[in-house]
XYZ file of C-alpha atoms in Angstrom:
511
model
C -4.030 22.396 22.492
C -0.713 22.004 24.511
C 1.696 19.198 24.484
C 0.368 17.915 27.873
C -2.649 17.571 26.857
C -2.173 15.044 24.178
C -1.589 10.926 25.085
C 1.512 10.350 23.409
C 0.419 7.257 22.764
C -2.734 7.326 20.959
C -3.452 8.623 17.462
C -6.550 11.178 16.772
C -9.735 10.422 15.076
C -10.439 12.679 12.584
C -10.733 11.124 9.600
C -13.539 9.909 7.324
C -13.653 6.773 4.934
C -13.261 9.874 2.054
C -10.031 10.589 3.446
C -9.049 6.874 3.633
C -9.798 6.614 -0.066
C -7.970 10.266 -0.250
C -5.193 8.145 1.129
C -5.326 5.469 -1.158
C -5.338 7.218 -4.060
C -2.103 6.742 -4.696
C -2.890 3.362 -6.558
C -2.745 4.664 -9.796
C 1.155 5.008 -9.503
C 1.677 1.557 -9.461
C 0.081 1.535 -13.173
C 2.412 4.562 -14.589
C 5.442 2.755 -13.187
C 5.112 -0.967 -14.165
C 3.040 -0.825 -17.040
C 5.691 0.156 -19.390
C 8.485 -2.377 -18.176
C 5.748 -4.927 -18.678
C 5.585 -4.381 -22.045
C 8.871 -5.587 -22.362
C 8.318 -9.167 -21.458
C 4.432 -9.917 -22.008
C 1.996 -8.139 -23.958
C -0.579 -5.493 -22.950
C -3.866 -7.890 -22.990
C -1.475 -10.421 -20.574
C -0.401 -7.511 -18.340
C -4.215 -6.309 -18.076
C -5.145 -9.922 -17.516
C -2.859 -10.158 -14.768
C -3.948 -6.788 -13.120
C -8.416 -7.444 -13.467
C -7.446 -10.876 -11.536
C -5.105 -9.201 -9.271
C -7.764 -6.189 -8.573
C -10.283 -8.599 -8.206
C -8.203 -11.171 -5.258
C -7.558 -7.762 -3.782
C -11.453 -6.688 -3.462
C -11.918 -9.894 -1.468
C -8.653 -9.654 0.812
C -9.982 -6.147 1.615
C -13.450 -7.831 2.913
C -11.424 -10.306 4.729
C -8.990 -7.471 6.352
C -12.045 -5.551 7.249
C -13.673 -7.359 9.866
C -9.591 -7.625 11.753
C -10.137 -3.700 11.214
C -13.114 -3.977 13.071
C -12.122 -6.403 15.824
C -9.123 -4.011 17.063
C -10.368 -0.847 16.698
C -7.483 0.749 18.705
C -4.351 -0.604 17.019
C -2.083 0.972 14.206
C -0.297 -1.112 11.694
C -3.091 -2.658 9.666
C -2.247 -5.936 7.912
C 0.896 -6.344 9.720
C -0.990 -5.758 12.828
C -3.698 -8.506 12.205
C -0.477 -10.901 11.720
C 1.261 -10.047 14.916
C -2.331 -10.731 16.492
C -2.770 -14.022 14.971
C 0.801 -15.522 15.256
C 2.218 -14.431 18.444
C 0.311 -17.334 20.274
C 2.358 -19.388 17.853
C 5.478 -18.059 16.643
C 6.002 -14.332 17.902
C 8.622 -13.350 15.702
C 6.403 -13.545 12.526
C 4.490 -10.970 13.998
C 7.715 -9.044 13.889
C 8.216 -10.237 9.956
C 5.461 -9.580 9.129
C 5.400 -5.898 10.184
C 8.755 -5.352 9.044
C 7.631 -6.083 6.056
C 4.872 -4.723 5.413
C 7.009 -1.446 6.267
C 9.716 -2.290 3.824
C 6.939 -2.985 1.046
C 5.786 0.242 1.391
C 8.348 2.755 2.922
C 11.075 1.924 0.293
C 8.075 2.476 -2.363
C 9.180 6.114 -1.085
C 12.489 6.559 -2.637
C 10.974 4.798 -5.646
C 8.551 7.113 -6.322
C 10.379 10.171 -5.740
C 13.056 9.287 -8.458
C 10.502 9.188 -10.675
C 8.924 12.131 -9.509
C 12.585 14.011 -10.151
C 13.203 12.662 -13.576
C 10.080 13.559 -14.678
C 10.435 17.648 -13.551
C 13.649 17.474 -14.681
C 12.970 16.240 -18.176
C 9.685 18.440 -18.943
C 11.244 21.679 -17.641
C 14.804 21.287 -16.815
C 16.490 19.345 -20.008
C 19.462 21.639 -20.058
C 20.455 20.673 -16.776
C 23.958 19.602 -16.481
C 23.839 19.425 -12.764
C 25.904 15.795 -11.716
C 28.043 15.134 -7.814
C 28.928 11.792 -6.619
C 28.350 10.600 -3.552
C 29.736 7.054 -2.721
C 30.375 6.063 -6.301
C 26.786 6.823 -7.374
C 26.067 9.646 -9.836
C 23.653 12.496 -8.745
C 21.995 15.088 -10.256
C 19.245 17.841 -10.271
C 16.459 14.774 -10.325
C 17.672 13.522 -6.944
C 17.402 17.314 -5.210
C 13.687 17.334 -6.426
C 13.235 13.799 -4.830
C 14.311 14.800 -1.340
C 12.141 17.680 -1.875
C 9.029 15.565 -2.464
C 10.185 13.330 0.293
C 10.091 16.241 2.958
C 7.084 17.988 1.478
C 5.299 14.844 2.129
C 6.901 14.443 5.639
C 5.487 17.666 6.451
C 2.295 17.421 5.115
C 2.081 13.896 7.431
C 4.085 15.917 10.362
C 1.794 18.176 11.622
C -1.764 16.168 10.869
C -2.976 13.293 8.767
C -6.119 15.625 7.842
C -4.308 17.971 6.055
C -2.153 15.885 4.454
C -5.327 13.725 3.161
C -7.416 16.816 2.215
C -4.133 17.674 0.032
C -4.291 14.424 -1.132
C -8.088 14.857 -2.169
C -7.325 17.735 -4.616
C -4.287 15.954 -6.094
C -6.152 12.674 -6.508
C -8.929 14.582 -8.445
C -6.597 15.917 -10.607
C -5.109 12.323 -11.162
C -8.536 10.532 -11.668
C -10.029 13.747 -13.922
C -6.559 13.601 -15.856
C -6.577 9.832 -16.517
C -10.275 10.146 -17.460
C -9.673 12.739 -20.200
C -6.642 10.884 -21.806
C -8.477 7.604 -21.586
C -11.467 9.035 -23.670
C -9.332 10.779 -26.112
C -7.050 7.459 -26.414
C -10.455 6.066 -27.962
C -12.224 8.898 -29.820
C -9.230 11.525 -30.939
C -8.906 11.323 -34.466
C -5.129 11.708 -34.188
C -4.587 8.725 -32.235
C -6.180 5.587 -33.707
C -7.229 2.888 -31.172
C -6.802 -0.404 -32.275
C -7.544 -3.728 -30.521
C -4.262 -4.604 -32.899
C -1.894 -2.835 -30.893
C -2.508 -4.731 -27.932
C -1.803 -8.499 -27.654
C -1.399 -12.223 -25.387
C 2.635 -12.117 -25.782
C 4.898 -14.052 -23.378
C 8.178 -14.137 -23.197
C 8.991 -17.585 -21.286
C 6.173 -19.898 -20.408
C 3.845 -19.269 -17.182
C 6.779 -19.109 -14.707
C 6.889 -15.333 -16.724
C 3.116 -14.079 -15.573
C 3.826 -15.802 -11.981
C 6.138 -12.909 -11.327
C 4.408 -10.055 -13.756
C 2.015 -10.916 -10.833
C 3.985 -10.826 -8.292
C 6.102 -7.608 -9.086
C 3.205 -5.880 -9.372
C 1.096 -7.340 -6.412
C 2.285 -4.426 -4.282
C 0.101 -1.947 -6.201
C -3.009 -4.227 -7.261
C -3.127 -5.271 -3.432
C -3.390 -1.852 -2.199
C -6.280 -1.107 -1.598
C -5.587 -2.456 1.890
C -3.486 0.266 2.703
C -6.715 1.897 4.146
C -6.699 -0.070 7.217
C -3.522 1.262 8.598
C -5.660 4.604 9.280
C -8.418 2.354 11.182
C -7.998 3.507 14.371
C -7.842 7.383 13.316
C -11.149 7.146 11.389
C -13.898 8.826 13.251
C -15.909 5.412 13.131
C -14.008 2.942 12.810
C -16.033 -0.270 11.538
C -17.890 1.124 8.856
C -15.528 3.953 7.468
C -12.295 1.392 7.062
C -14.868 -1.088 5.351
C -16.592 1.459 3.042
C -12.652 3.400 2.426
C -11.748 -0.547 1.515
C -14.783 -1.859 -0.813
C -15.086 1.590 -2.919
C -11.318 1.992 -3.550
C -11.106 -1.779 -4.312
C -13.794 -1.655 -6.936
C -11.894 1.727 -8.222
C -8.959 -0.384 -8.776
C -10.791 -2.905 -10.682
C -12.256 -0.469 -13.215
C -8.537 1.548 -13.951
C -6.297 -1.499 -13.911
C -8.749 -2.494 -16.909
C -9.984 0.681 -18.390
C -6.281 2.729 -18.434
C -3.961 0.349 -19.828
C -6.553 -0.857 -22.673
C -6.830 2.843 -23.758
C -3.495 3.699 -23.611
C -1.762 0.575 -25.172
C -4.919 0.406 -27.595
C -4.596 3.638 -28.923
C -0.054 4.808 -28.821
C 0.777 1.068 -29.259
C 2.811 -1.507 -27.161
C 5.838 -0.169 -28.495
C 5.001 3.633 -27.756
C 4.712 2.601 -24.382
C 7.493 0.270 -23.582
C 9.741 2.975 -24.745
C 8.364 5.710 -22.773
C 7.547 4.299 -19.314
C 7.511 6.631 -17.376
C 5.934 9.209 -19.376
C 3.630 7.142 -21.611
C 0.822 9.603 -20.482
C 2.751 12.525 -21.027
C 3.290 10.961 -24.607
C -0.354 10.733 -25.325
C -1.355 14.112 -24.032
C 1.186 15.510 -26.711
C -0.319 13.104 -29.620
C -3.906 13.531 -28.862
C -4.129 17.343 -28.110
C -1.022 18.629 -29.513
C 1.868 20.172 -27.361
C -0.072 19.378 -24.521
C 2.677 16.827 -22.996
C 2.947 18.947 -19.828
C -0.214 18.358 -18.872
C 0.467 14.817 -19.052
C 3.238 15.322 -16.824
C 1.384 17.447 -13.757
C -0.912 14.304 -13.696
C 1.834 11.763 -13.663
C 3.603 14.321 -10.966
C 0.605 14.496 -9.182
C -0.052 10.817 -8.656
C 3.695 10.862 -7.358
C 3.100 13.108 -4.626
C 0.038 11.522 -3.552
C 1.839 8.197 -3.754
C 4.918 10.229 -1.424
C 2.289 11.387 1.212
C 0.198 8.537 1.288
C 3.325 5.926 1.466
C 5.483 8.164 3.907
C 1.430 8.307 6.329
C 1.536 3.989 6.301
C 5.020 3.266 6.279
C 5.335 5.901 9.978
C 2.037 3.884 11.149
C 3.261 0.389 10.282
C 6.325 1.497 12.495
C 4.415 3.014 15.638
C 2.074 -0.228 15.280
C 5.350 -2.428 15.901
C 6.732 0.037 18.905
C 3.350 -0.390 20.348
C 3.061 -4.504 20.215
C 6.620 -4.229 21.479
C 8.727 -5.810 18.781
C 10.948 -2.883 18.164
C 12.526 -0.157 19.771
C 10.463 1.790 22.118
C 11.098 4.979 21.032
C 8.727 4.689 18.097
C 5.760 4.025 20.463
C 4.929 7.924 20.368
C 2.929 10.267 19.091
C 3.154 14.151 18.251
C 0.729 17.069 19.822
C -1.050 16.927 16.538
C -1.848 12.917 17.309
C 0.744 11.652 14.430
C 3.573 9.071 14.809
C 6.196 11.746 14.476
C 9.351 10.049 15.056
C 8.471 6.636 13.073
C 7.439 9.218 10.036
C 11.239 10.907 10.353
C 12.703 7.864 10.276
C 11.020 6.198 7.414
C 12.038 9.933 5.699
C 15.767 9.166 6.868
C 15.924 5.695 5.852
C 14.456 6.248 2.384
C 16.988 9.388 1.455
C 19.476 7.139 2.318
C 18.192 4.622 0.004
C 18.307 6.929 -2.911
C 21.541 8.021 -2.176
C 23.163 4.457 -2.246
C 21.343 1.949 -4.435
C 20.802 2.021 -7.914
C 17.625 1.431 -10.100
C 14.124 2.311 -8.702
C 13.132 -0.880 -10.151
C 15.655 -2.815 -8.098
C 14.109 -0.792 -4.917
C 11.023 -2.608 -5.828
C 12.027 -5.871 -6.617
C 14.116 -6.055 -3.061
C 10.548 -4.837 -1.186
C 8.294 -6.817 -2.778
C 9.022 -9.749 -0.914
C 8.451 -8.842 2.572
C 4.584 -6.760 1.337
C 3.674 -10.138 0.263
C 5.069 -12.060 3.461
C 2.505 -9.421 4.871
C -0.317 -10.446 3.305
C -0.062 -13.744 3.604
C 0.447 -13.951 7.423
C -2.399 -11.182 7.672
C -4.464 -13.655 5.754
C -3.859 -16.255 7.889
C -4.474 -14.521 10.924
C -7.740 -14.580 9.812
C -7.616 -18.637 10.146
C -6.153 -18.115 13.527
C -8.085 -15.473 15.256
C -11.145 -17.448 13.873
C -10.057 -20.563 15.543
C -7.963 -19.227 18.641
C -10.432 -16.330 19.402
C -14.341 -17.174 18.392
C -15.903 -15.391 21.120
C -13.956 -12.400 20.181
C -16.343 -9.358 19.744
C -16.217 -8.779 15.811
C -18.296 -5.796 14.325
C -18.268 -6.954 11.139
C -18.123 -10.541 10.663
C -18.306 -12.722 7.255
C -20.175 -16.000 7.232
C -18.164 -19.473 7.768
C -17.990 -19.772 3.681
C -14.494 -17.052 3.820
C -12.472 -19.777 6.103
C -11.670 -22.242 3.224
C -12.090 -19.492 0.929
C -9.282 -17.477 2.443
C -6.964 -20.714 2.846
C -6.981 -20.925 -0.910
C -6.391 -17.264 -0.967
C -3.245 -17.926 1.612
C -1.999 -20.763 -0.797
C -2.132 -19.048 -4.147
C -0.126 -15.917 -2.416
C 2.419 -18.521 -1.633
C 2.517 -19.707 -4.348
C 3.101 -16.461 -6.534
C 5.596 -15.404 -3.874
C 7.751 -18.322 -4.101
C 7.835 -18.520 -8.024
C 8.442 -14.287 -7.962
C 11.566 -14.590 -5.640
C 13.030 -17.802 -7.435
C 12.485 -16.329 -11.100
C 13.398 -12.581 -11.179
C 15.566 -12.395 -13.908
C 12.624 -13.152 -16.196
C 11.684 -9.743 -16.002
C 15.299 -8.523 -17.513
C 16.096 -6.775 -14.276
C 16.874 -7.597 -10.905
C 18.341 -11.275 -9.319
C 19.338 -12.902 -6.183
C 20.801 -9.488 -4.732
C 17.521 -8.185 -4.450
C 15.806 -11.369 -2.555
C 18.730 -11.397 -0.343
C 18.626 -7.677 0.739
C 14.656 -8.444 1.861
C 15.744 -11.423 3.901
C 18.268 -9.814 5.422
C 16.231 -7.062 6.714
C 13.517 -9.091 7.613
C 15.945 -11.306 9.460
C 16.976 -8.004 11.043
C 13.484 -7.160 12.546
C 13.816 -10.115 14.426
C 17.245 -8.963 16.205
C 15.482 -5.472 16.888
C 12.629 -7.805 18.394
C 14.709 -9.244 20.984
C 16.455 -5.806 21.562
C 12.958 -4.774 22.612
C 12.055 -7.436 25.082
C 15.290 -8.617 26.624
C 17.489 -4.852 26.556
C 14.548 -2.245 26.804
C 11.515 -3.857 28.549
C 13.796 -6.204 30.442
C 11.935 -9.261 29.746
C 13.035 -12.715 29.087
C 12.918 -13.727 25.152
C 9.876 -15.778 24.546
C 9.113 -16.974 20.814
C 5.253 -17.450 21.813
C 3.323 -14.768 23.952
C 0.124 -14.872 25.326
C -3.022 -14.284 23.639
C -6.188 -12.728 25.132
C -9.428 -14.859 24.143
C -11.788 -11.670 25.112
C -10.230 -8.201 24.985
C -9.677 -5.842 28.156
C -9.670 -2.905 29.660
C -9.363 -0.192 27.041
C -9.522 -2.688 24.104
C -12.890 -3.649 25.188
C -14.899 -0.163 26.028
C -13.216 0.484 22.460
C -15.097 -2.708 20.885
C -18.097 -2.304 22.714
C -18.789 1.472 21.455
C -17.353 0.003 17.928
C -20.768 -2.429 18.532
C -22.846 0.143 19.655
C -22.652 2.118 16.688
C -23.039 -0.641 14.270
C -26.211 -1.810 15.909
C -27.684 1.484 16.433
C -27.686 3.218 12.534
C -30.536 5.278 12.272
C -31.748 3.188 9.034
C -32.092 0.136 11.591
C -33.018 1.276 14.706
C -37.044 0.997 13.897
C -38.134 -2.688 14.192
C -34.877 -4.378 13.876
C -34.250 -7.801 15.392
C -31.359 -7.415 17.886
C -29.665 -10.857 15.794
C -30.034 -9.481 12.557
C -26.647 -8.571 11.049
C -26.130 -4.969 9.933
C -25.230 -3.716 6.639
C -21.858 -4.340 7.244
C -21.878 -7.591 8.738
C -23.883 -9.124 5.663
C -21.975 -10.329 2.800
C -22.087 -9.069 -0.507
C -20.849 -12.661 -2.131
């Protein structure tokens, strides 16, 4: 294939809902890096408690998130792009927000993870190390040379084709998911580690303002299930593969949010775990086989570099999804011979070494990104409102009964809710404090100066705050849809006898 041949503007379809949950694997980090800061200010029963309702809200945003999947078929940027669709009749530069931070929620996850990933390496197999430089007043060492080597092995891996990069993430993720589910059972049956419902317990330390932001810290990884939407338009069929990639890896979430945490706090102990946090596992590998720490460590490494590839795949995609709406530079609206957002992936690579070269804490990372992934959700959520009211007619492959529009305003309000408390209260957690909230809001603020860059500098246009909004779709948009129908009429399973009203399997709903 030569570069001529390829539209630089449209992503391949190659992928499968296995590789969407391939891509989503990466879940599982979220648990190995909260859990054990947790501890420290609620108990492990709380902290589950927290995570089951968290897994479950998520399950339900996916269904919601699916049929906007669905309805553009074409378009990157998942959530973020849903909330540039609903707003920009309204108040365009939300769409730009939104986007932005969806990005920042998960791109700076990047640099986060890959500390992590370093620190661990270095303290299983490199403890001798006296390796230490400064750069800009911030001490470095052998840890931080690992995580820029995780960051570009994921960049290539994404670089040159999201198939390879989720087959890779395939193998790893069974290693993860067989890994957890051998530690789990010998948490509860290993006579050298003694399970206890006594080692786990309701602690608080505050009142409820406390598990407001326990929630929302962790909301980035018990709402991610979502992240499988970003790949819509490069799945093969796009309907039913984003909604099956969403509902299985949102019911995967609900079992090891619950399952995990219970076994592991049950059997080592609150304490055990609040002291190790990062490598808790590790910990009870070594107590329940025996020397056997290392292994505990290749599946805590392993979830890493899934959660490197898969972050480094949505954070490039929530970019080119922005360059294409035109509410950032135009340069990111561009896509590689092998049908991948190449530039938007090197700059999220860029952006994210920088990060770990100049700020502190991972955790802090976190806490400053937090706030824009939520701002995400919630205008993606109520896009659904919008597009509902603004755009019935709309074709919509899969489409959930009238009940999800008041359902989904509570779902809007309670997000809002947890948001607000979380960025008002994050000292209750021991770390973190205004700084963090005021680094988000200024680069969300930013996205909307690189939005008016677009239109007025680049494309030449004058700077509206509401644009125009399509009540049918056109031209490409709509062949897209109607094959997107086509296929979700025609299943072989409902071809024979089928009345042409009848909703399909994916248009009924499970509730």
């Amino acid at each position: 294939m030569t570069e001529n041949s390829i539209d630089h503007r449209r992503l391949a379809k190659k992928l499968t809902w296995r590789d969407g949950m391939a891509m989503a694997l990466t879940l599982p980090v979220g648990l190995f890096v909260t859990f054990g800061y947790l501890l420290g200010v609620v108990g492990a029963w709380t902290a589950i408690t927290v995570w089951f309702i968290g897994a479950v809200i998520s399950f339900l945003q996916c269904k919601v998130f699916a049929e906007m999947a669905a309805m553009f078929p074409r378009d990157s940027g998942g959530v973020a792009r849903y909330a540039i669709e609903g707003w920009k009749k309204y108040f365009a530069p939300l769409g730009a927000i939104a986007a932005f931070g969806y990005w920042l929620g998960w791109s700076l996850s990047i640099s986060m993870a890959s500390v992590v990933f370093g620190e661990l390496i270095e303290a299983t197999w490199f403890q001798d190390n006296t390796l230490a430089f400064g750069i800009f007043g911030n001490q470095l060492g052998l840890e931080h040379l690992f995580a820029l080597g995780a960051m570009l092995f994921a960049w290539a891996f994404n670089y040159f084709g999201l198939k390879f990069g989720a087959t890779v993430n395939k193998v790893l993720g069974l290693l993860v998911v067989a890994g957890l589910a051998v530690i789990t059972v010998a948490c509860l049956v290993s006579p050298s580690i003694h399970w206890s419902t006594a080692n786990l317990s309701w602690s608080v330390a505050g009142d409820w303002r406390t598990v407001a932001v326990v929630f929302y810290v962790t909301a980035w990884t018990i709402y991610a299930g979502e992240i499988v939407a970003s790949f819509a338009p490069e799945y093969k069929d796009t309907a039913r593969d984003t909604s099956k990639a969403m509902s299985r890896i949102s019911l995967f979430m609900i079992v090891l949010f619950v399952v995990v945490p219970t076994a592991l706090a049950g059997g080592l102990g609150e304490g055990v775990v609040r002291d190790n946090p990062v490598n808790y596992v590790a910990v009870a590998f070594d107590q329940a086989f025996g020397g056997a720490a290392w292994i505990g460590t290749i599946v805590i490494a392993s979830a890493l570099l899934i959660s490197i590839i898969s972050t480094t795949a949505d954070g490039g995609r929530a970019l080119f999804g922005l360059a294409q709406e035109g509410m950032t530079i135009k340069q990111l609206d561009w896509v590689n011979r092998w049908g991948v957002p190449g530039r938007s992936l090197t700059l999220d690579v860029l952006l994210n070494a920088t990060v770990m070269v100049l700020v502190g804490h991972p955790v802090s990372i976190l806490l400053a990104s937090n706030l824009g992934y939520l701002l995400s959700i919630i205008l993606g959520l109520s896009a659904f409102l919008l597009l509902r009211k603004d755009r019935p007619n709309w074709p919509r492959p899969i489409r959930r009964s009238n009940g999800w529009i008041p359902f989904v305003a509570v779902l809007v309000v309670f997000n809002v809710f947890i948001t607000a408390i979380g960025v008002l209260n994050p000292e209750l957690l021991g770390y973190g404090g205004a700084r963090e909230s005021l680094v988000a809001v200024a680069v969300l603020l930013f996205s909307v100066v690189l939005y008016a860059y677009r239109r007025v500098v680049q494309d030449k246009l004058p700077m509206l705050w509401r644009l125009p909004a399509p009540a049918m779709p056109h031209g490409a948009d709509a062949v897209a849809l109607e094959h997107e129908m086509r296929q979700m009429h025609s299943s072989p399973t409902h071809l024979a006898n089928r009345d042409p009203m009848t909703p399909t399997e994916l248009e009924k709903d499970p509730l």
